[in-house]
mmCIF file of C-alpha atoms in Angstrom:
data_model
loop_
_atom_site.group_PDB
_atom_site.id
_atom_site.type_symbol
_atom_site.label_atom_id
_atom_site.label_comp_id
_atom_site.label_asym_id
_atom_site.label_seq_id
_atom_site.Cartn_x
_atom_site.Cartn_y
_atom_site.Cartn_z
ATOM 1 C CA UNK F 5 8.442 0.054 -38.485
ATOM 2 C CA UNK F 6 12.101 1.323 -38.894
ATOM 3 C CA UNK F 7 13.006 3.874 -36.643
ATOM 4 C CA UNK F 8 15.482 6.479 -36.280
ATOM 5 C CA UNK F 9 17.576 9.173 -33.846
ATOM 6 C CA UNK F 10 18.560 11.759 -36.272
ATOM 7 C CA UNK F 11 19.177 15.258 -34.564
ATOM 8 C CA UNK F 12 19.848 17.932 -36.926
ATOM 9 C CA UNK F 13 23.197 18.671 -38.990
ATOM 10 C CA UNK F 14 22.495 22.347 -38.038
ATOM 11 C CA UNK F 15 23.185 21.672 -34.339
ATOM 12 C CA UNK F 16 26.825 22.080 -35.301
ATOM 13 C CA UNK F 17 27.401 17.934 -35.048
ATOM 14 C CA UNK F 18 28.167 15.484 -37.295
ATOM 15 C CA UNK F 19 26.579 12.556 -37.047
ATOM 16 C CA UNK F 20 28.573 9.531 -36.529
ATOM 17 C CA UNK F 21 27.954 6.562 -39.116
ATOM 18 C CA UNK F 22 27.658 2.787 -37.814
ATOM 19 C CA UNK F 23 30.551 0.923 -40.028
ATOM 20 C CA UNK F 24 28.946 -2.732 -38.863
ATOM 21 C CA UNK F 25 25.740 -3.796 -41.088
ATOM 22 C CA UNK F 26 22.845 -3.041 -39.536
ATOM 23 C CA UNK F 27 20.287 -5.314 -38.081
ATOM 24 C CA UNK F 28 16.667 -5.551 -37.170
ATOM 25 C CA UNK F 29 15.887 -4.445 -33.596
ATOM 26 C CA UNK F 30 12.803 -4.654 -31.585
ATOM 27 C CA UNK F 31 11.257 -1.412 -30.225
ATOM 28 C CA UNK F 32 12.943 -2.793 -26.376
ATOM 29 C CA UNK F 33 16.155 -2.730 -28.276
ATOM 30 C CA UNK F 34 15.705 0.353 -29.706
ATOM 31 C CA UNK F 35 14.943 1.724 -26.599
ATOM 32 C CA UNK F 36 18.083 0.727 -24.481
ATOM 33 C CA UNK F 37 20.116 2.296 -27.171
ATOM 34 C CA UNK F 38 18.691 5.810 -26.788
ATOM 35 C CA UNK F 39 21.403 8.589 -26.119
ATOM 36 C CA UNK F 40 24.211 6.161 -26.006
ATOM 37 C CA UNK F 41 27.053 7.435 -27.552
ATOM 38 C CA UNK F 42 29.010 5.609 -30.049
ATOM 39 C CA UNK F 43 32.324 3.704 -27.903
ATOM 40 C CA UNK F 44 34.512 2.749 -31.107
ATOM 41 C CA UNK F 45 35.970 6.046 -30.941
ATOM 42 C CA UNK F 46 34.466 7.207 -34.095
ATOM 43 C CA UNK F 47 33.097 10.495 -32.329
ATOM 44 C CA UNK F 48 35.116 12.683 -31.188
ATOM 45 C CA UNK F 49 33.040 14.494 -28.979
ATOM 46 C CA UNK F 50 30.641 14.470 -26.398
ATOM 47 C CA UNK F 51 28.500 16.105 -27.776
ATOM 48 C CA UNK F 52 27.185 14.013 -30.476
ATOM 49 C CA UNK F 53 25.030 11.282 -30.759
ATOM 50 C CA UNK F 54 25.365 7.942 -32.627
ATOM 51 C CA UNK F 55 22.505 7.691 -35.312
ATOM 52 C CA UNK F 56 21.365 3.733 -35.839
ATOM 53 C CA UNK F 57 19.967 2.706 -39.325
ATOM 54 C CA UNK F 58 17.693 0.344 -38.827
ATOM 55 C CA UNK F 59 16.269 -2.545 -41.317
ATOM 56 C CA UNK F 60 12.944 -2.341 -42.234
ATOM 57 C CA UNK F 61 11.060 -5.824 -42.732
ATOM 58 C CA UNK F 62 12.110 -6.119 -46.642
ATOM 59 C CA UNK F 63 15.977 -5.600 -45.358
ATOM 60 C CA UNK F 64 16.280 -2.450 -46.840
ATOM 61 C CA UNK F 65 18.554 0.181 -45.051
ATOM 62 C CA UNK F 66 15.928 3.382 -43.900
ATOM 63 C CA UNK F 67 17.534 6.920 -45.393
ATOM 64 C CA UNK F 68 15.211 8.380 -43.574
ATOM 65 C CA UNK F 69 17.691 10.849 -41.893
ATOM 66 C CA UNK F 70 18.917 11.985 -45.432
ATOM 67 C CA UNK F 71 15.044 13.367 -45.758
ATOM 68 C CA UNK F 72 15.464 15.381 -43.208
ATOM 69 C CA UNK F 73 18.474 17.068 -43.919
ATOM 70 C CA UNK F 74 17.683 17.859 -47.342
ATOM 71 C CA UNK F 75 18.588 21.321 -48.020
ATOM 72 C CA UNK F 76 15.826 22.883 -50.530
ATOM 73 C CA UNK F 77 17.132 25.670 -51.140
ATOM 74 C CA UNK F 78 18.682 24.966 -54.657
ATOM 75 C CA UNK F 79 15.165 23.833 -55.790
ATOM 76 C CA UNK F 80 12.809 26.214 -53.990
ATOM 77 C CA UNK F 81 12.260 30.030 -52.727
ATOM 78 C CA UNK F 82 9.534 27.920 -50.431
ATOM 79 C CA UNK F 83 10.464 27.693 -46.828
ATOM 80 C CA UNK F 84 8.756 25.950 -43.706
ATOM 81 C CA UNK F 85 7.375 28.113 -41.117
ATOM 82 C CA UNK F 86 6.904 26.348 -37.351
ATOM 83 C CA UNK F 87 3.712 28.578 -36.187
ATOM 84 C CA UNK F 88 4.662 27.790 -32.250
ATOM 85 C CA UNK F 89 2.157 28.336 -29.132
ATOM 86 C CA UNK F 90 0.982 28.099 -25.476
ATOM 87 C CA UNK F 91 -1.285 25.484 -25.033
ATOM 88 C CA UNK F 92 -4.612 25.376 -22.392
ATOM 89 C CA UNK F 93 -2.505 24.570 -19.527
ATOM 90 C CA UNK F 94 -0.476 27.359 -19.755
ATOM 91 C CA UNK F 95 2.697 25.651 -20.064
ATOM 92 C CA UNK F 96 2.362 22.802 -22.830
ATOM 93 C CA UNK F 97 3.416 24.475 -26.294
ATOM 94 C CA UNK F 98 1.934 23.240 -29.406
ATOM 95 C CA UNK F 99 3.254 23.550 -33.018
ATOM 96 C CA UNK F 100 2.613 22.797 -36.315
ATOM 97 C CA UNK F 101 3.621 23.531 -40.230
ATOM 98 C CA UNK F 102 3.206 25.342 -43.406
ATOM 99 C CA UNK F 103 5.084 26.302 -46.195
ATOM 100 C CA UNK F 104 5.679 30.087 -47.235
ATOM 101 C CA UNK F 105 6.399 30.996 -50.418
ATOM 102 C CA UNK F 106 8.544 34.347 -50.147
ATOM 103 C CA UNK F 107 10.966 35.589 -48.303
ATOM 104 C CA UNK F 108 9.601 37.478 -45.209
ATOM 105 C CA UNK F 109 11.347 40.065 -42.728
ATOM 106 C CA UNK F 110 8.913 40.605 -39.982
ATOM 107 C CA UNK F 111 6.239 38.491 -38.185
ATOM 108 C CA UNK F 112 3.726 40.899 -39.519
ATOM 109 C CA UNK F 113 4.461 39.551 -43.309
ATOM 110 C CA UNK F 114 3.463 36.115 -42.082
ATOM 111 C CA UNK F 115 0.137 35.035 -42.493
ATOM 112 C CA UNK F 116 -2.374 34.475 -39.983
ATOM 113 C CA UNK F 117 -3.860 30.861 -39.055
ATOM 114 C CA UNK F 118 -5.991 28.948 -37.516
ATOM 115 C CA UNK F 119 -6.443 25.819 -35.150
ATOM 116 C CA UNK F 120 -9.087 23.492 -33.213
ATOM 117 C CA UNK F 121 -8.989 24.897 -29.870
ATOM 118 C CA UNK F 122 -11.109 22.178 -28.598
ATOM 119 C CA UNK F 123 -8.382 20.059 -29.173
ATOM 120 C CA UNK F 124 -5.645 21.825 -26.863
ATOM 121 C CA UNK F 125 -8.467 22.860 -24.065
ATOM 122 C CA UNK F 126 -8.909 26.541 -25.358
ATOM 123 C CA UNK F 127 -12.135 26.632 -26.562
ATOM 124 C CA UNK F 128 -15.607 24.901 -26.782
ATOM 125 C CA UNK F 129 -16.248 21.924 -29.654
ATOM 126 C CA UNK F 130 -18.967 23.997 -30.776
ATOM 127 C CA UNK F 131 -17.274 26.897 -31.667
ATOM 128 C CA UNK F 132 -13.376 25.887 -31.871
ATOM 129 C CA UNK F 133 -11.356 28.196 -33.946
ATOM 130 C CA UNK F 134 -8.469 30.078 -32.319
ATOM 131 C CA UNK F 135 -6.754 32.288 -33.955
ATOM 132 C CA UNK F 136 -2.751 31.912 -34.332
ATOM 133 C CA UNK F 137 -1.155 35.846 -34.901
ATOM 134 C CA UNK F 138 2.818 35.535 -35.844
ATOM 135 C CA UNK F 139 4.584 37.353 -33.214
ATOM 136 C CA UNK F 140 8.377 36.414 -33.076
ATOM 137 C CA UNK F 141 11.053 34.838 -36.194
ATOM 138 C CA UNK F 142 13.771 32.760 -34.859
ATOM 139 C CA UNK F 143 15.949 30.230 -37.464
ATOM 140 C CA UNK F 144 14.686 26.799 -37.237
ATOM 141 C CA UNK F 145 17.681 24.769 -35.777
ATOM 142 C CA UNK F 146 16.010 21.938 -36.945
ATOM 143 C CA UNK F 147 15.814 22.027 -40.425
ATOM 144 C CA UNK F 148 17.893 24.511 -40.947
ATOM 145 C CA UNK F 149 18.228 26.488 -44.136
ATOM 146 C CA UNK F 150 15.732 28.886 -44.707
ATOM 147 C CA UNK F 151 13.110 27.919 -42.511
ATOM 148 C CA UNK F 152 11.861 29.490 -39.395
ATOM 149 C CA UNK F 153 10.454 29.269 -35.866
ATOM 150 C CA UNK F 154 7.110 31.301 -35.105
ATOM 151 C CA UNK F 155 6.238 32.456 -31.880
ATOM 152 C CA UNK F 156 2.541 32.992 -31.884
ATOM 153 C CA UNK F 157 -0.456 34.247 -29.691
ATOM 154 C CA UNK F 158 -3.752 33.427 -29.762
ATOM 155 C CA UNK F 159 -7.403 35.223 -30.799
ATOM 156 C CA UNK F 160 -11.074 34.634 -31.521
ATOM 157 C CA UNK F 161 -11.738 34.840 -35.369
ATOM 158 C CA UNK F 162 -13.287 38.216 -33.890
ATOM 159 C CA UNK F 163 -9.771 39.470 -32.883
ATOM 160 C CA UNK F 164 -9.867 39.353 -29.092
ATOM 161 C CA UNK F 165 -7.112 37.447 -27.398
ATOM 162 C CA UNK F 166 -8.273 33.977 -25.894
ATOM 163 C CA UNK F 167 -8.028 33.647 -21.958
ATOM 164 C CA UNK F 168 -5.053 31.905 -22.424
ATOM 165 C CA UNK F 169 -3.148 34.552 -23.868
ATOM 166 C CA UNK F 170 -0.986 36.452 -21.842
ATOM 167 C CA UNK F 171 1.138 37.720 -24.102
ATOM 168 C CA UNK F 172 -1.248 40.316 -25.487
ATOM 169 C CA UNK F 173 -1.679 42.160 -22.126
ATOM 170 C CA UNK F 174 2.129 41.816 -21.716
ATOM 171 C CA UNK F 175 2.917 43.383 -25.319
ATOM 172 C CA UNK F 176 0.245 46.239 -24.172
ATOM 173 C CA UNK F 177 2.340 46.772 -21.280
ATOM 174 C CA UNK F 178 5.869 46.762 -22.882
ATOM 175 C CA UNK F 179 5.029 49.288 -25.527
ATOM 176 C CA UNK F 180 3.657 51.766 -23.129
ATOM 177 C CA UNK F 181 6.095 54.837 -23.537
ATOM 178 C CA UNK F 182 6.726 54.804 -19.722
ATOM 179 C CA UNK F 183 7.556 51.383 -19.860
ATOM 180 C CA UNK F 184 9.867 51.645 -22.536
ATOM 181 C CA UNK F 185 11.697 54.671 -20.944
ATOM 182 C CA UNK F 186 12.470 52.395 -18.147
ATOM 183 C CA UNK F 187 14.069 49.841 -20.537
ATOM 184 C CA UNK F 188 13.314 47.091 -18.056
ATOM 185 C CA UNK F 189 16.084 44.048 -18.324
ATOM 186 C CA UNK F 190 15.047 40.328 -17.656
ATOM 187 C CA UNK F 191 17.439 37.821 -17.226
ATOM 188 C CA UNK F 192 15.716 34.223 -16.532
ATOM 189 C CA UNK F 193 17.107 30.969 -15.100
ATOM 190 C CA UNK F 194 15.414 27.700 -16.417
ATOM 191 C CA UNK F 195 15.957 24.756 -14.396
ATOM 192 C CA UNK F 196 14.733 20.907 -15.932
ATOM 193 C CA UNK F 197 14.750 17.789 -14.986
ATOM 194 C CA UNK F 198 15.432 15.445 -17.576
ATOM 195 C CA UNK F 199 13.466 12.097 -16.485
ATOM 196 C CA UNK F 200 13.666 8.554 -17.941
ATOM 197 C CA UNK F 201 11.248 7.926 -20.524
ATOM 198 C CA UNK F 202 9.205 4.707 -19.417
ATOM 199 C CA UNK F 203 9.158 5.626 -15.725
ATOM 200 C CA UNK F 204 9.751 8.813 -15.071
ATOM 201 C CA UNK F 205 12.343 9.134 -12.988
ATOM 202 C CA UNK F 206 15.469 11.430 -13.187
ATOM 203 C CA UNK F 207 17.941 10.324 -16.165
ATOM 204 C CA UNK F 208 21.266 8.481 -14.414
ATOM 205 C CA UNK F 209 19.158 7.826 -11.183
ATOM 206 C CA UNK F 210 18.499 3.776 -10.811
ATOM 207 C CA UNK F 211 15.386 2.481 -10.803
ATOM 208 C CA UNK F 212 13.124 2.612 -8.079
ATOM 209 C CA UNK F 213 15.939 3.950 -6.123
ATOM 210 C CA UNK F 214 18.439 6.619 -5.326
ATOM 211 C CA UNK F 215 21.595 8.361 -5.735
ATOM 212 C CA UNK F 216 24.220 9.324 -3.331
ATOM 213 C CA UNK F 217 23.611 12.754 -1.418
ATOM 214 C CA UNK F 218 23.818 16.141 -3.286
ATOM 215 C CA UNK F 219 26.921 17.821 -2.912
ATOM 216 C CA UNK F 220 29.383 16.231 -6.530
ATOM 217 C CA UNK F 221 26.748 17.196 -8.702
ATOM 218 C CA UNK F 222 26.319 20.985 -9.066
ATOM 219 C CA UNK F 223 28.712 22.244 -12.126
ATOM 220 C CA UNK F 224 30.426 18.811 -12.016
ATOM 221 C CA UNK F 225 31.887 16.774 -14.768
ATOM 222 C CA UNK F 226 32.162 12.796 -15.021
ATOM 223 C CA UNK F 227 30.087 9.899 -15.881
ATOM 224 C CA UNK F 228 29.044 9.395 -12.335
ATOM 225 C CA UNK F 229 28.144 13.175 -11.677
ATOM 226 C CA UNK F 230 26.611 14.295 -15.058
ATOM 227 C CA UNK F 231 23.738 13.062 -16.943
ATOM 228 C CA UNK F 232 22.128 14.478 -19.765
ATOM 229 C CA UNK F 233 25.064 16.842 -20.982
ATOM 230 C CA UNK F 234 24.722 15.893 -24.694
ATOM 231 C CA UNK F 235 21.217 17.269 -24.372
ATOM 232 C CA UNK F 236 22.317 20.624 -22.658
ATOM 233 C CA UNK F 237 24.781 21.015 -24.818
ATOM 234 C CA UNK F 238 22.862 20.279 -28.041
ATOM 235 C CA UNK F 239 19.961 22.782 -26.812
ATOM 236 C CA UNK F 240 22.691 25.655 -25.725
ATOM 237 C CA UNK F 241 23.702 25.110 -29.458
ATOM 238 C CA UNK F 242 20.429 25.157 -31.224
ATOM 239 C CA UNK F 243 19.295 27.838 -29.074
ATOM 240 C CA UNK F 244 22.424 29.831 -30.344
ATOM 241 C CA UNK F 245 21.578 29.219 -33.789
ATOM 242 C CA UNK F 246 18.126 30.054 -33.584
ATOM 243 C CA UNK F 247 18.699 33.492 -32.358
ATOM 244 C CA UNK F 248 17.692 32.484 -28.701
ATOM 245 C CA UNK F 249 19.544 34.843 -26.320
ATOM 246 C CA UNK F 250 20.961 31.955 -24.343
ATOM 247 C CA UNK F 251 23.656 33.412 -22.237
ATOM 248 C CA UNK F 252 24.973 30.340 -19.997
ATOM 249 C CA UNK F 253 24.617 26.983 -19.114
ATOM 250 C CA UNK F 254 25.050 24.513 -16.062
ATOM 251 C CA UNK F 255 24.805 21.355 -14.363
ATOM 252 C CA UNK F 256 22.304 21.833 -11.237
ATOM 253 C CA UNK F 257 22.689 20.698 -7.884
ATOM 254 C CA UNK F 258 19.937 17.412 -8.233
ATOM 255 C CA UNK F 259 21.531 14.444 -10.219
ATOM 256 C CA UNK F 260 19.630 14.856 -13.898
ATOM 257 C CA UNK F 261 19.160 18.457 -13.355
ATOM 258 C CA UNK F 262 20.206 21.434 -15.289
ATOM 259 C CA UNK F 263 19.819 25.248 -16.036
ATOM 260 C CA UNK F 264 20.719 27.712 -18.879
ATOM 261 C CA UNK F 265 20.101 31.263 -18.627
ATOM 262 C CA UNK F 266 18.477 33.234 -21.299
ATOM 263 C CA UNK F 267 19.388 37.348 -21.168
ATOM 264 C CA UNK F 268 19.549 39.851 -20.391
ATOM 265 C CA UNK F 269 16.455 40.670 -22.719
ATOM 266 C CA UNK F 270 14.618 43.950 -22.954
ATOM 267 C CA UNK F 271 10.827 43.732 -22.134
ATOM 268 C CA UNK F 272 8.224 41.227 -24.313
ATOM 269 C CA UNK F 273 11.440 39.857 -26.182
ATOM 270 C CA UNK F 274 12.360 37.983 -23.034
ATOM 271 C CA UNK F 275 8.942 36.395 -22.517
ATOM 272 C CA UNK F 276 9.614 35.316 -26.560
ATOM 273 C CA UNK F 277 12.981 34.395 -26.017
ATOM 274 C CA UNK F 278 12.100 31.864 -23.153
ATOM 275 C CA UNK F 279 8.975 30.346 -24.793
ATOM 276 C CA UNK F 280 11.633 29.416 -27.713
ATOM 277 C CA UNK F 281 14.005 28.561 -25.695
ATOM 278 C CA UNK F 282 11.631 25.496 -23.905
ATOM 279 C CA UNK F 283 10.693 24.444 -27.052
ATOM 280 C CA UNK F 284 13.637 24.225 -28.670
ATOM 281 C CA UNK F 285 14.249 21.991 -25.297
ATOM 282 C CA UNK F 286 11.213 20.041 -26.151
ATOM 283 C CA UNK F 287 12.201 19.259 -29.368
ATOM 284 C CA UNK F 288 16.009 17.929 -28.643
ATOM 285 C CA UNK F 289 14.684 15.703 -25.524
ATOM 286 C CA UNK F 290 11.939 14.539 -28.148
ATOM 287 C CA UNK F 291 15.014 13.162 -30.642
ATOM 288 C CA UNK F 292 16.733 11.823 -27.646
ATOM 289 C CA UNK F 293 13.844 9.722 -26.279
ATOM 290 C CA UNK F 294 14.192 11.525 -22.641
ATOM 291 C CA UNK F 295 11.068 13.414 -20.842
ATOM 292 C CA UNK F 296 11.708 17.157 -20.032
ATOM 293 C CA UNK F 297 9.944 18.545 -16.817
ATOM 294 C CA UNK F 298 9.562 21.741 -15.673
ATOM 295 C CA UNK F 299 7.991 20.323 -12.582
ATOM 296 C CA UNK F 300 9.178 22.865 -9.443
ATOM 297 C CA UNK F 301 9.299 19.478 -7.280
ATOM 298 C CA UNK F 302 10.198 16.364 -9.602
ATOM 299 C CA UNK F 303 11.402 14.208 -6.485
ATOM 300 C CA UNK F 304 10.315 14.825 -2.872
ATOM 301 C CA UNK F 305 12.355 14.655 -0.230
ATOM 302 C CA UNK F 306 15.822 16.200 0.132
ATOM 303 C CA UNK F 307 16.235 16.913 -3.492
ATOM 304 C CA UNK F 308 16.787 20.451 -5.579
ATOM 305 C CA UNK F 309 13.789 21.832 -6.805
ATOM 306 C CA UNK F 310 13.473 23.054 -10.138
ATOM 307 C CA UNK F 311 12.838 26.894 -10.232
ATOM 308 C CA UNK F 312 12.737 29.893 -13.119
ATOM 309 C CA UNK F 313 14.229 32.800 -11.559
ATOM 310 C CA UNK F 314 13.671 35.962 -12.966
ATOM 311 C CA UNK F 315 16.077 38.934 -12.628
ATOM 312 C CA UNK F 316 15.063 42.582 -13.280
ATOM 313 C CA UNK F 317 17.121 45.740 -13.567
ATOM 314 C CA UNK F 318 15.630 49.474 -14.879
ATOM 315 C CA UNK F 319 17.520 51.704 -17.249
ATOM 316 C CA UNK F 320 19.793 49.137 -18.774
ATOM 317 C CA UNK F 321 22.007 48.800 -15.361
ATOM 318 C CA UNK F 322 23.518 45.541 -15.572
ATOM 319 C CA UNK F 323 22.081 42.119 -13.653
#
């Protein structure tokens, strides 16, 4: 089966053609050419990937990449809508699609839907539905156009939230009039791990063994210090054009570590904004065949951690 790397057009990159015919590869192949970057000069960036079109079995080039940058809206006032949400662990997100036929301004013009909570550990087989309620828009950096990103939370077909849902008693909280007097600021540092896919250990790390000492890495550029850039620099771009209040980026101190900085956002938007934010992340490190973790200890021993600081400030002072 012909495979492909395409990450979006609406990431701001262009994606750099192969000149050379293209040949069959096996999926091992495949593999070792994940997130390299195309050497013959033809990008002029770091921050783009090389996109490989590969031969299916009757020797037919796979377009499969012009599919998915089709823009529709010439030919439709239909959109896709990406209903997005927390999963049973309480930090795996879940998605999936549907088209909407009109333009819509708020969450609240979105319709409701539903899903098998059994599936994502939510809810009992025998009674399975859960509820998804559109909470949050945010421009799909993925497909771009008109189509959208849909922060959700979840309910019982009777309208109570599910366990699982925090958001609810958060939103309660947030809209209390005290609460919004205060105008409480968050600003929030993610830190990741970005691990190799087929065993999971940090990206630019060899094997089964380790790097030299922390100390080069922190904020550091160079193809022995930095690994993983073209994904932190794709996400700080998508998150952009989504509408994510990303407000910084940077290499952490752990080889294959980084953190971006979302903020300063004003009460449930920066709960939203984060969610997003992760899985916009999910979705680039998807593309580029690399394993996100959020993991607060990836590697034991004298390595960085991975935190989430939160900062708060009342009345608007700044961070």
């Amino acid at each position: 089966m012909a495979q492909i790397l395409a990450p979006s057009s609406q990431w701001q990159m262009r994606i750099a053609r192969n000149s050379a015919p293209a040949s069959p590869m096996t999926a091992k192949m495949w593999s070792s050419l994940v997130l390299k970057q195309n050497k013959k000069g033809t990008a002029k960036s770091s921050a783009k990937f090389r996109v490989f079109a590969v031969k299916s079995e009757n020797g037919t080039i796979n377009r499969m990449e012009d599919l998915l940058n089709l823009d529709l809206t010439p030919y439709t006032d239909s959109f896709i809508a990406e209903y997005i949400w927390i999963g049973g662990s309480g930090i795996d997100l879940r998605s999936k699609s549907r088209t909407i036929s009109k333009p819509i301004e708020h969450p609240s013009e979105l319709p409701k839907w539903n899903y098998d909570g059994s599936s994502t550990g939510q809810a009992p087989g025998e009674d399975s539905e859960v509820i998804l309620y559109p909470q949050a828009i945010f421009k799909d950096p993925f497909r771009g156009g008109n189509n959208i990103l849909v922060m959700c939370d979840t309910y019982t077909p009777q309208g109570e939230p599910i366990p699982t849902n925090k958001r609810h008693r958060a939103a309660e909280i947030f809209s209390n009039k005290k609460v919004v007097d205060e105008v409480p600021w968050f600003g929030i540092e993610q830190e990741y791990t970005l691990l190799q896919t087929n065993v999971k250990w940090p990206l630019g790390w060899p094997v089964g063994g380790y790097p030299g000492p922390q100390g080069p890495y922190y904020c550091a550029a160079g193809a022995d210090k930095s690994f993983g850039r073209d994904i932190s620099d794709a996400h700080y771009k998508a998150c952009l054009y989504a509408g994510v209040n990303v407000s910084g980026t940077n290499g952490e101190v752990m080889p294959g570590q980084w953190e971006y900085q979302v903020g300063p956002s004003v009460g449930i938007d920066a709960g939203d904004h984060i969610w997003i934010s992760r899985y916009i992340l999910e979705r680039i490190t998807e593309q580029a065949g690399v394993v996100l973790s959020l993991d607060p200890k990836p590697i034991e021993g004298d390595w960085n951690g991975a935190g989430c600081h939160t900062n708060y400030s009342e009345g608007g002072r700044r961070l």
